[in-house]
CSV table of C-alpha atoms and ligand atoms in Angstrom, one decimal:
chain,number,residue,atom,x,y,z
U,1,MET,CA,-0.2,0.1,0.1
U,2,MET,CA,1.6,3.7,-1.2
U,3,SER,CA,1.8,5.4,2.3
U,4,ILE,CA,1.1,9.3,2.5
U,5,GLU,CA,5.2,10.2,2.0
U,6,ASN,CA,4.2,9.5,-2.0
U,7,LEU,CA,2.0,12.3,-1.7
U,8,PRO,CA,4.4,15.1,-1.4
U,9,GLY,CA,3.1,18.6,0.7
U,10,GLN,CA,-0.7,17.3,0.0
U,11,PRO,CA,-1.7,16.7,3.3
U,12,HIS,CA,-6.2,16.2,2.4
U,13,VAL,CA,-4.8,13.4,-0.8
U,14,HIS,CA,-4.5,10.0,1.1
U,15,TYR,CA,-5.2,6.7,0.2
U,16,GLN,CA,-8.2,5.3,2.3
U,17,GLY,CA,-8.1,1.2,1.7
U,18,ASP,CA,-6.7,1.5,-1.2
U,19,ARG,CA,-8.3,3.9,-2.7
U,20,LEU,CA,-7.2,7.7,-3.3
U,21,HIS,CA,-9.2,10.2,-1.5
U,22,LEU,CA,-9.5,13.9,-1.7
U,23,GLU,CA,-10.0,14.8,2.2
U,24,GLN,CA,-13.4,12.3,2.6
U,25,VAL,CA,-14.7,11.9,-1.3
U,26,PRO,CA,-13.2,9.0,-3.2
U,27,LEU,CA,-11.5,10.7,-6.4
U,28,ALA,CA,-13.3,7.2,-8.3
U,29,THR,CA,-16.4,8.5,-7.7
U,30,LEU,CA,-16.2,11.9,-8.8
U,31,ALA,CA,-14.7,10.5,-11.9
U,32,GLU,CA,-17.4,8.4,-12.6
U,33,GLN,CA,-20.0,11.0,-12.0
U,34,TYR,CA,-18.1,13.4,-14.0
U,35,GLY,CA,-16.3,12.3,-16.5
U,36,THR,CA,-12.3,12.2,-16.9
U,37,PRO,CA,-9.8,15.2,-17.5
U,38,LEU,CA,-11.1,16.4,-14.1
U,39,PHE,CA,-9.9,18.5,-12.0
U,40,VAL,CA,-10.8,18.3,-8.8
U,41,TYR,CA,-9.9,21.0,-5.6
U,42,SER,CA,-9.7,20.6,-2.0
U,43,GLN,CA,-11.6,23.7,0.8
U,44,ALA,CA,-9.9,22.3,3.7
U,45,SER,CA,-6.4,22.7,1.7
U,46,ILE,CA,-6.9,26.1,0.6
U,47,LEU,CA,-8.7,27.9,3.6
U,48,ALA,CA,-4.9,26.2,5.7
U,49,ALA,CA,-3.2,27.7,2.8
U,50,LEU,CA,-4.5,30.8,3.8
U,51,ALA,CA,-4.6,30.8,7.7
U,52,GLY,CA,-0.5,29.8,7.7
U,53,TYR,CA,-0.5,33.5,5.8
U,54,GLN,CA,-3.2,35.0,8.2
U,55,ARG,CA,-1.2,33.6,11.1
U,56,GLY,CA,1.9,34.2,9.8
U,57,LEU,CA,0.8,37.6,9.8
U,58,ALA,CA,-1.5,38.3,13.0
U,59,GLY,CA,-1.4,41.5,14.6
U,60,ARG,CA,-0.5,43.4,11.7
U,61,HIS,CA,-2.2,45.8,9.6
U,62,ALA,CA,-2.2,42.9,6.7
U,63,LEU,CA,-4.2,42.4,3.5
U,64,VAL,CA,-3.1,38.8,1.5
U,65,CYS,CA,-4.8,39.4,-2.3
U,66,TYR,CA,-5.2,36.0,-3.6
U,67,ALA,CA,-2.9,36.4,-7.3
U,68,MET,CA,-6.0,35.2,-9.2
U,69,LYS,CA,-4.6,33.9,-12.3
U,70,ALA,CA,-3.3,30.6,-10.3
U,71,ASN,CA,-6.4,29.5,-10.3
U,72,SER,CA,-9.9,32.3,-11.4
U,73,SER,CA,-12.4,29.1,-11.1
U,74,LEU,CA,-15.9,31.4,-9.8
U,75,GLY,CA,-15.9,28.7,-6.4
U,76,ILE,CA,-12.7,29.0,-5.6
U,77,LEU,CA,-12.6,33.0,-5.1
U,78,ARG,CA,-16.0,32.9,-3.3
U,79,LEU,CA,-14.5,30.7,-0.8
U,80,LEU,CA,-11.2,33.2,-0.8
U,81,ALA,CA,-13.7,36.5,-0.4
U,82,ALA,CA,-15.7,34.4,2.3
U,83,ALA,CA,-12.1,33.5,4.3
U,84,GLY,CA,-11.7,37.6,4.5
U,85,CYS,CA,-9.5,38.4,0.9
U,86,GLY,CA,-8.3,40.7,-1.2
U,87,PHE,CA,-7.5,39.9,-5.0
U,88,ASP,CA,-4.2,40.8,-7.0
U,89,ILE,CA,-6.2,40.8,-10.4
U,90,VAL,CA,-4.0,41.1,-14.0
U,91,SER,CA,-6.7,41.7,-16.9
U,92,GLY,CA,-10.5,43.7,-16.5
U,93,GLY,CA,-12.2,40.1,-16.6
U,94,GLU,CA,-10.2,39.0,-14.0
U,95,LEU,CA,-11.7,42.2,-12.4
U,96,GLU,CA,-15.2,40.9,-13.7
U,97,ARG,CA,-14.7,38.2,-12.2
U,98,VAL,CA,-14.0,39.2,-8.5
U,99,LEU,CA,-16.7,41.1,-8.8
U,100,ALA,CA,-19.2,38.3,-9.8
U,101,ALA,CA,-17.4,35.8,-7.2
U,102,GLY,CA,-18.8,38.6,-4.3
U,103,GLY,CA,-15.4,39.9,-3.5
U,104,GLU,CA,-14.5,43.5,-2.5
U,105,PRO,CA,-13.8,46.2,-4.7
U,106,ALA,CA,-11.5,47.4,-2.6
U,107,ARG,CA,-9.5,44.7,-1.8
U,108,VAL,CA,-8.3,44.2,-5.2
U,109,ILE,CA,-4.6,45.7,-6.6
U,110,PHE,CA,-4.0,45.4,-10.8
U,111,SER,CA,-0.9,44.4,-12.0
U,112,GLY,CA,0.5,43.9,-15.0
U,113,VAL,CA,2.4,45.4,-17.7
U,114,GLY,CA,0.2,46.3,-20.2
U,115,LYS,CA,-3.1,47.6,-18.6
U,116,THR,CA,-5.2,48.8,-21.6
U,117,ARG,CA,-7.1,52.9,-21.2
U,118,GLY,CA,-9.9,49.9,-20.7
U,119,GLU,CA,-9.1,48.1,-18.1
U,120,MET,CA,-8.1,51.4,-16.1
U,121,ARG,CA,-11.6,52.9,-16.7
U,122,GLN,CA,-13.2,49.9,-15.4
U,123,ALA,CA,-11.3,49.7,-12.1
U,124,LEU,CA,-11.2,53.6,-12.1
U,125,LYS,CA,-15.1,52.9,-11.7
U,126,ALA,CA,-15.0,49.9,-9.9
U,127,GLY,CA,-13.2,51.7,-7.1
U,128,ILE,CA,-10.2,49.5,-6.5
U,129,ALA,CA,-7.4,50.0,-3.9
U,130,CYS,CA,-4.5,50.1,-5.8
U,131,PHE,CA,-2.7,50.4,-9.4
U,132,ASN,CA,0.4,48.8,-9.7
U,133,VAL,CA,2.2,50.6,-12.4
U,134,GLU,CA,5.0,48.7,-13.9
U,135,SER,CA,6.4,51.3,-16.4
U,136,GLU,CA,6.4,55.6,-17.0
U,137,ALA,CA,4.5,54.8,-20.0
U,138,GLU,CA,1.8,53.4,-18.0
U,139,LEU,CA,1.6,55.9,-15.3
U,140,GLU,CA,1.4,59.2,-17.7
U,141,VAL,CA,-1.1,57.0,-19.3
U,142,LEU,CA,-3.1,56.1,-16.3
U,143,ASN,CA,-3.1,59.5,-15.1
U,144,GLU,CA,-5.2,60.9,-18.6
U,145,VAL,CA,-7.7,57.9,-18.2
U,146,ALA,CA,-8.4,59.5,-14.0
U,147,ILE,CA,-8.3,63.0,-15.5
U,148,ALA,CA,-10.7,62.4,-18.5
U,149,THR,CA,-12.7,60.2,-15.5
U,150,GLY,CA,-12.8,63.1,-13.1
U,151,THR,CA,-10.5,60.5,-9.9
U,152,ARG,CA,-7.6,60.3,-9.3
U,153,ALA,CA,-5.8,56.7,-9.5
U,154,PRO,CA,-4.6,55.5,-6.9
U,155,VAL,CA,-0.6,53.9,-7.4
U,156,SER,CA,2.3,51.9,-6.1
U,157,ILE,CA,5.2,51.4,-8.5
U,158,ARG,CA,6.4,48.2,-8.9
U,159,VAL,CA,10.5,48.3,-8.3
U,160,ASN,CA,12.7,46.1,-9.7
U,161,PRO,CA,14.6,45.1,-6.9
U,162,ASN,CA,17.4,43.2,-8.9
U,163,VAL,CA,17.3,39.7,-6.4
U,164,ASP,CA,17.5,36.4,-8.4
U,165,PRO,CA,14.5,34.1,-6.5
U,166,MET,CA,16.4,31.3,-8.2
U,167,THR,CA,14.2,29.6,-9.8
U,168,HIS,CA,13.1,28.9,-12.6
U,169,PRO,CA,13.5,32.0,-15.5
U,170,TYR,CA,10.7,32.2,-16.6
U,171,ILE,CA,9.6,32.8,-14.0
U,172,SER,CA,11.8,34.4,-12.4
U,173,THR,CA,10.7,38.1,-12.5
U,174,GLY,CA,12.8,40.4,-10.3
U,175,LEU,CA,16.6,40.6,-11.9
U,176,LYS,CA,17.3,43.2,-14.3
U,177,GLY,CA,16.2,42.5,-18.4
U,178,SER,CA,13.1,41.5,-16.3
U,179,LYS,CA,10.0,43.1,-18.9
U,180,PHE,CA,8.1,43.5,-15.0
U,181,GLY,CA,8.4,46.2,-12.4
U,182,ILE,CA,10.5,49.9,-13.0
U,183,ALA,CA,14.2,49.4,-12.7
U,184,HIS,CA,16.0,50.3,-8.9
U,185,GLU,CA,18.2,53.1,-10.0
U,186,ARG,CA,14.6,54.2,-11.7
U,187,THR,CA,12.8,54.2,-8.9
U,188,VAL,CA,13.2,57.5,-6.8
U,189,HIS,CA,12.5,59.5,-9.7
U,190,THR,CA,9.3,57.6,-10.7
U,191,TYR,CA,8.1,58.4,-7.4
U,192,ARG,CA,8.7,61.6,-8.3
U,193,ARG,CA,6.7,62.3,-11.9
U,194,ALA,CA,3.7,60.7,-9.9
U,195,ALA,CA,4.1,62.4,-7.2
U,196,SER,CA,3.2,65.5,-9.7
U,197,LEU,CA,0.6,63.8,-11.4
U,198,ALA,CA,-2.9,65.9,-10.8
U,199,GLY,CA,-5.3,62.6,-12.0
U,200,LEU,CA,-2.8,60.2,-9.5
U,201,ARG,CA,-2.2,59.4,-5.3
U,202,VAL,CA,1.0,57.6,-4.6
U,203,VAL,CA,-0.4,55.1,-1.8
U,204,GLY,CA,2.6,52.3,-1.9
U,205,ILE,CA,5.1,50.2,-3.8
U,206,ASP,CA,5.2,46.6,-4.3
U,207,CYS,CA,7.7,44.2,-6.1
U,208,HIS,CA,7.0,40.6,-6.9
U,209,ILE,CA,10.9,38.4,-7.4
U,210,GLY,CA,9.2,35.4,-9.4
U,211,SER,CA,7.2,32.0,-8.7
U,212,GLN,CA,7.8,29.1,-7.0
U,213,ILE,CA,10.3,30.2,-4.9
U,214,THR,CA,11.8,27.3,-2.5
U,215,GLN,CA,14.4,29.7,-0.2
U,216,GLU,CA,13.9,32.3,2.3
U,217,GLY,CA,16.8,34.0,1.6
U,218,PRO,CA,15.5,35.9,-1.9
U,219,TYR,CA,12.6,37.2,0.4
U,220,LEU,CA,14.8,38.4,3.1
U,221,ASP,CA,17.3,40.6,0.5
U,222,ALA,CA,14.1,41.8,-1.4
U,223,THR,CA,13.3,42.9,1.9
U,224,ASP,CA,15.4,44.3,2.8
U,225,ARG,CA,16.4,46.5,-0.8
U,226,MET,CA,12.2,47.9,-0.8
U,227,LEU,CA,13.1,49.3,2.8
U,228,ASP,CA,16.3,51.0,1.4
U,229,LEU,CA,13.8,52.1,-1.4
U,230,VAL,CA,11.0,53.6,0.6
U,231,GLU,CA,13.2,55.7,2.8
U,232,SER,CA,14.9,57.0,-0.4
U,233,ILE,CA,11.3,57.5,-1.6
U,234,GLU,CA,10.4,59.1,1.6
U,235,SER,CA,13.1,61.4,2.1
U,236,ALA,CA,11.7,62.5,-1.2
U,237,GLY,CA,8.7,64.3,0.4
U,238,ILE,CA,6.7,61.2,-1.4
U,239,PRO,CA,4.6,59.4,2.0
U,240,ILE,CA,4.8,55.7,1.1
U,241,GLU,CA,1.4,53.9,2.9
U,242,HIS,CA,1.7,50.3,1.9
U,243,ILE,CA,4.6,47.8,1.1
U,244,ASP,CA,3.0,44.8,-1.2
U,245,PHE,CA,5.7,42.3,-1.2
U,246,GLY,CA,4.4,40.3,-4.5
U,247,GLY,CA,3.8,36.6,-3.9
U,248,GLY,CA,5.7,33.8,-5.8
U,249,LEU,CA,6.2,31.1,-2.1
U,250,GLY,CA,6.9,27.9,-3.6
U,251,ILE,CA,5.4,24.4,-3.0
U,252,ASN,CA,6.1,21.2,-3.1
U,253,TYR,CA,6.1,19.3,-6.5
U,254,ASN,CA,8.6,16.5,-6.0
U,255,GLY,CA,10.0,17.1,-2.7
U,256,ASP,CA,10.7,21.0,-2.9
U,257,ARG,CA,11.4,22.4,0.8
U,258,PRO,CA,9.7,26.0,0.8
U,259,PRO,CA,9.1,27.7,3.7
U,260,GLU,CA,6.1,27.7,5.4
U,261,ALA,CA,4.2,31.5,5.4
U,262,ASP,CA,3.9,31.4,9.2
U,263,THR,CA,7.4,30.9,9.9
U,264,LEU,CA,8.9,32.9,6.8
U,265,TRP,CA,6.4,35.5,7.9
U,266,PRO,CA,7.7,36.3,11.4
U,267,LYS,CA,10.7,36.2,9.7
U,268,LEU,CA,10.2,39.4,8.0
U,269,LEU,CA,8.4,41.6,10.2
U,270,ALA,CA,11.6,41.4,12.3
U,271,LYS,CA,13.1,42.6,9.7
U,272,LEU,CA,10.2,45.6,9.3
U,273,ASP,CA,10.2,46.0,12.9
U,274,ALA,CA,13.9,46.1,13.3
U,275,ARG,CA,13.9,49.1,10.8
U,276,GLY,CA,11.1,51.1,12.4
U,277,PHE,CA,8.6,49.9,9.2
U,278,GLY,CA,6.4,47.1,11.5
U,279,GLN,CA,3.6,49.2,11.9
U,280,ARG,CA,3.0,50.1,8.9
U,281,ARG,CA,0.4,48.6,6.1
U,282,LEU,CA,1.2,45.5,4.4
U,283,LEU,CA,0.0,43.2,1.5
U,284,ILE,CA,1.4,40.7,0.1
U,285,GLU,CA,0.2,38.3,-3.9
U,286,PRO,CA,0.4,34.8,-2.7
U,287,GLY,CA,-1.8,32.4,-6.1
U,288,ARG,CA,0.5,29.5,-6.1
U,289,SER,CA,1.0,29.1,-2.8
U,290,LEU,CA,-3.0,29.4,-1.6
U,291,VAL,CA,-3.9,27.0,-4.0
U,292,GLY,CA,-1.0,24.3,-5.9
U,293,ASN,CA,-0.7,21.6,-3.3
U,294,ALA,CA,-5.3,21.6,-2.7
U,295,GLY,CA,-5.6,20.2,-6.3
U,296,VAL,CA,-5.4,17.0,-8.7
U,297,CYS,CA,-6.4,16.9,-12.2
U,298,VAL,CA,-8.2,12.6,-12.6
U,299,THR,CA,-6.9,11.1,-15.8
U,300,GLU,CA,-8.2,8.4,-17.6
U,301,VAL,CA,-5.5,6.2,-19.1
U,302,LEU,CA,-6.7,5.0,-22.8
U,303,TYR,CA,-3.5,3.5,-24.1
U,304,LEU,CA,-0.8,1.3,-23.1
U,305,LYS,CA,2.2,1.7,-26.5
U,306,PRO,CA,4.9,-0.4,-24.7
U,307,GLY,CA,8.1,0.1,-27.1
U,308,ASP,CA,11.8,-0.5,-27.5
U,309,GLN,CA,13.4,2.6,-26.4
U,310,LYS,CA,10.6,3.8,-24.2
U,311,ASN,CA,6.9,2.8,-23.3
U,312,PHE,CA,4.4,5.3,-23.7
U,313,CYS,CA,0.9,5.6,-21.4
U,314,VAL,CA,-1.5,7.5,-23.0
U,315,VAL,CA,-3.8,9.8,-20.8
U,316,ASP,CA,-6.4,11.6,-21.6
U,317,ALA,CA,-5.7,14.7,-20.1
U,318,ALA,CA,-3.0,16.8,-21.9
U,319,MET,CA,-0.8,19.7,-22.3
U,320,ASN,CA,-4.4,22.1,-23.1
U,321,ASP,CA,-5.2,21.2,-19.2
U,322,LEU,CA,-1.8,20.7,-17.8
U,323,PRO,CA,0.0,23.2,-19.4
U,324,ARG,CA,2.8,24.0,-16.5
U,325,PRO,CA,5.4,20.5,-17.6
U,326,ALA,CA,5.1,21.7,-21.7
U,327,MET,CA,5.5,25.3,-20.5
U,328,TYR,CA,8.3,25.5,-17.7
U,329,GLN,CA,9.4,22.1,-18.3
U,330,ALA,CA,7.6,21.3,-14.5
U,331,TYR,CA,7.0,18.2,-12.5
U,332,HIS,CA,4.1,17.3,-11.0
U,333,GLY,CA,3.7,13.8,-9.4
U,334,ILE,CA,1.4,10.8,-10.6
U,335,VAL,CA,0.0,8.8,-8.6
U,336,PRO,CA,-2.7,5.4,-9.2
U,337,LEU,CA,-6.5,6.0,-8.2
U,338,ARG,CA,-6.1,2.5,-6.6
U,339,PRO,CA,-2.8,1.2,-6.6
U,340,ARG,CA,-2.7,-2.0,-8.6
U,341,SER,CA,-1.1,-5.4,-7.5
U,342,ASP,CA,-1.9,-8.2,-10.3
U,343,THR,CA,0.4,-6.3,-12.8
U,344,ALA,CA,4.4,-5.4,-12.5
U,345,SER,CA,5.4,-2.1,-12.6
U,346,SER,CA,6.8,0.1,-15.8
U,347,VAL,CA,8.4,3.2,-16.4
U,348,TRP,CA,5.7,5.2,-18.3
U,349,GLU,CA,6.3,8.0,-20.5
U,350,VAL,CA,2.6,9.6,-19.5
U,351,VAL,CA,1.7,11.4,-22.6
U,352,GLY,CA,-1.2,13.5,-23.3
U,353,PRO,CA,-3.0,12.9,-27.1
U,354,VAL,CA,-2.4,16.5,-28.6
U,355,CYS,CA,-0.6,16.4,-31.3
U,356,GLU,CA,2.6,17.5,-30.2
U,357,SER,CA,5.1,15.8,-29.2
U,358,GLY,CA,6.4,18.0,-25.8
U,359,ASP,CA,2.4,17.1,-24.6
U,360,TRP,CA,3.8,15.2,-22.3
U,361,ILE,CA,2.6,15.1,-18.6
U,362,GLY,CA,5.3,13.4,-17.3
U,363,HIS,CA,9.0,11.6,-17.8
U,364,GLU,CA,10.1,7.9,-16.5
U,365,ARG,CA,7.3,7.4,-14.0
U,366,SER,CA,7.0,3.7,-11.7
U,367,LEU,CA,3.3,2.4,-12.5
U,368,SER,CA,1.0,-0.9,-12.4
U,369,LEU,CA,-0.9,0.2,-14.8
U,370,ARG,CA,-3.8,-1.3,-17.5
U,371,SER,CA,-5.6,0.7,-19.8
U,372,GLY,CA,-8.4,2.0,-17.9
U,373,ASP,CA,-7.2,2.5,-15.3
U,374,LEU,CA,-7.5,6.0,-13.5
U,375,LEU,CA,-4.5,8.6,-12.2
U,376,ALA,CA,-4.4,12.0,-10.4
U,377,VAL,CA,-1.7,14.4,-11.2
U,378,LEU,CA,-1.1,15.8,-8.2
U,379,SER,CA,-0.4,20.0,-7.4
U,380,ALA,CA,-2.6,20.5,-10.0
U,381,GLY,CA,-4.2,23.6,-8.5
U,382,ALA,CA,-2.4,26.4,-9.1
U,383,TYR,CA,-1.2,27.3,-13.3
U,384,CYS,CA,-3.7,24.4,-14.6
U,385,MET,CA,-7.2,25.1,-15.0
U,386,SER,CA,-6.5,28.9,-15.1
U,387,MET,CA,-4.0,28.0,-18.3
U,388,ALA,CA,-5.8,25.4,-20.3
U,389,SER,CA,-6.5,25.9,-23.6
U,390,ASN,CA,-9.1,24.5,-26.3
U,391,TYR,CA,-5.7,23.6,-29.0
U,392,ASN,CA,-6.8,20.7,-30.4
U,393,SER,CA,-10.8,21.7,-30.2
U,394,ARG,CA,-10.5,20.0,-26.7
U,395,GLY,CA,-13.2,21.2,-24.3
U,396,ARG,CA,-12.0,22.4,-21.3
U,397,ALA,CA,-12.5,20.0,-18.3
U,398,ALA,CA,-14.6,20.1,-15.5
U,399,GLU,CA,-13.7,21.5,-11.4
U,400,VAL,CA,-14.9,20.3,-8.4
U,401,LEU,CA,-14.6,21.7,-5.2
U,402,VAL,CA,-14.9,18.9,-2.0
U,403,SER,CA,-15.0,20.1,1.7
U,404,GLY,CA,-15.4,17.1,4.3
U,405,THR,CA,-17.6,14.1,2.7
U,406,ALA,CA,-18.8,16.6,0.4
U,407,ALA,CA,-18.3,17.7,-3.3
U,408,ARG,CA,-19.9,20.3,-5.4
U,409,LEU,CA,-19.3,21.3,-9.3
U,410,ILE,CA,-18.0,24.6,-9.2
U,411,ARG,CA,-17.5,24.1,-13.3
U,412,ARG,CA,-19.0,22.4,-16.2
U,413,ARG,CA,-17.1,20.6,-19.0
U,414,GLU,CA,-16.8,22.5,-21.8
U,415,THR,CA,-19.1,21.1,-24.8
U,416,ILE,CA,-17.9,22.2,-28.5
U,417,HIS,CA,-21.2,24.4,-29.1
U,418,ASP,CA,-19.4,26.7,-26.5
U,419,GLN,CA,-16.7,26.8,-28.9
U,420,LEU,CA,-18.6,26.7,-32.1
U,421,ALA,CA,-20.6,29.7,-30.4
U,422,ALA,CA,-18.3,32.5,-30.3
U,423,GLU,CA,-17.4,31.3,-34.4
U,424,GLN,CA,-21.2,30.8,-35.7
U,425,GLY,CA,-24.5,32.4,-35.5
U,426,PRO,CA,-25.9,36.0,-36.4
U,427,GLY,CA,-23.5,38.0,-37.3
U,428,PHE,CA,-21.5,35.5,-39.4
U,429,ALA,CA,-21.0,35.1,-42.7
B,1,PLP,C1,2.0,35.9,-10.8
B,1,PLP,C2,2.1,36.7,-9.4
B,1,PLP,C3,1.8,36.7,-8.4
B,1,PLP,C4,1.5,35.5,-8.0
B,1,PLP,O1,2.7,34.5,-8.0
B,1,PLP,P1,2.7,33.0,-7.3
B,1,PLP,O2,4.0,32.3,-7.7
B,1,PLP,O3,1.5,32.3,-7.8
B,1,PLP,O4,1.9,33.5,-5.4
B,1,PLP,C5,2.1,38.1,-7.4
B,1,PLP,N1,2.5,38.9,-8.0
B,1,PLP,C6,2.0,38.9,-8.9
B,1,PLP,C7,2.9,40.5,-9.6
B,1,PLP,C8,2.0,38.4,-10.2
B,1,PLP,O5,2.1,38.5,-11.6
């Protein structure tokens, strides 16, 4: 029998008897009811991850803004909004989702390098808490839009602390040469400009150095660099109300050992206290660490193709459902819903049906398999469904949220009619 140690970082995924459960729900039952591929998330796991941050920041004037691009399904947003979470958005579409989920605009901050004038107007009208501005050019446009709208836009400038997060290059964002943020040296100049513009109100400073960060060093360094900047900006006569440290805390995909939020934050807060910033308003923008290990993707083995050089296991989930292996050569654990003892274990390349060699889910996995078996792809709560596409005209998967013994469909499986509706009907030749 497989033990809990086989399921890194996922306390809510476990075998009961020989059946894999998420919380108290057998995953095979959900696969039978809703089909595969199927994303299933644990409510307890999401709330426990949020509680870790809340404990780490207890007693402070702090707001957790969930970086919802990690997983923007309404059912998950509703859960987090009800638990007091704010949101970090990167598009007008994400703002609509927050509002649809009952989130408060006053707890929304807007990040991203390419906000359009339309998105700025929409966010000003909704009354969001802050625009995290990423360039001098954006500052000028936001000022114009705010004046035209008869409002003042609350702004924070995203600075680039030039700290190496020591993670995958595609998810490093705080180094020189990154498209994100404003260079460290330009910071005071840019704040002076922001403070001089009638359509803007400077409220904060922010950074976000990267994602899947598994060491505390980069956070401690970035904190020092941020506080140095706050001191320089305030010496120039521009008060900074809030300091936003971004997101990026990693999760355990494959034996990774990131710091826990409730041990990391006391260390960062000690730094803030030592430098006299302990009473400032603090914002953070965690994405992956709130939802990543709360979700699994259940997939069925379609065909086994043993070969001379490699054995392929073709499953019904693909890179359009689980894009991280193709995009970042990322690792997801893969385990059977019901471990077999009647078949010898072999080493498999677990691949999807999409017509791309990059469509793989796992390399060289030792599994005892037969076609028709169900597998769970682990740590699939973040940057999977939110990045899912219709490539190969595949419909996006369904999603279920479980809590205890209860399971609730939060997104139905997308049908071909959903896809065709945008291309057919009145108005089309
Ligand atoms: C993606 C992103 C986050 C969240 O990153 P995680 O690694 O998922 O925690 C936070 N802030 C900004 C600006 C982002 O782009």
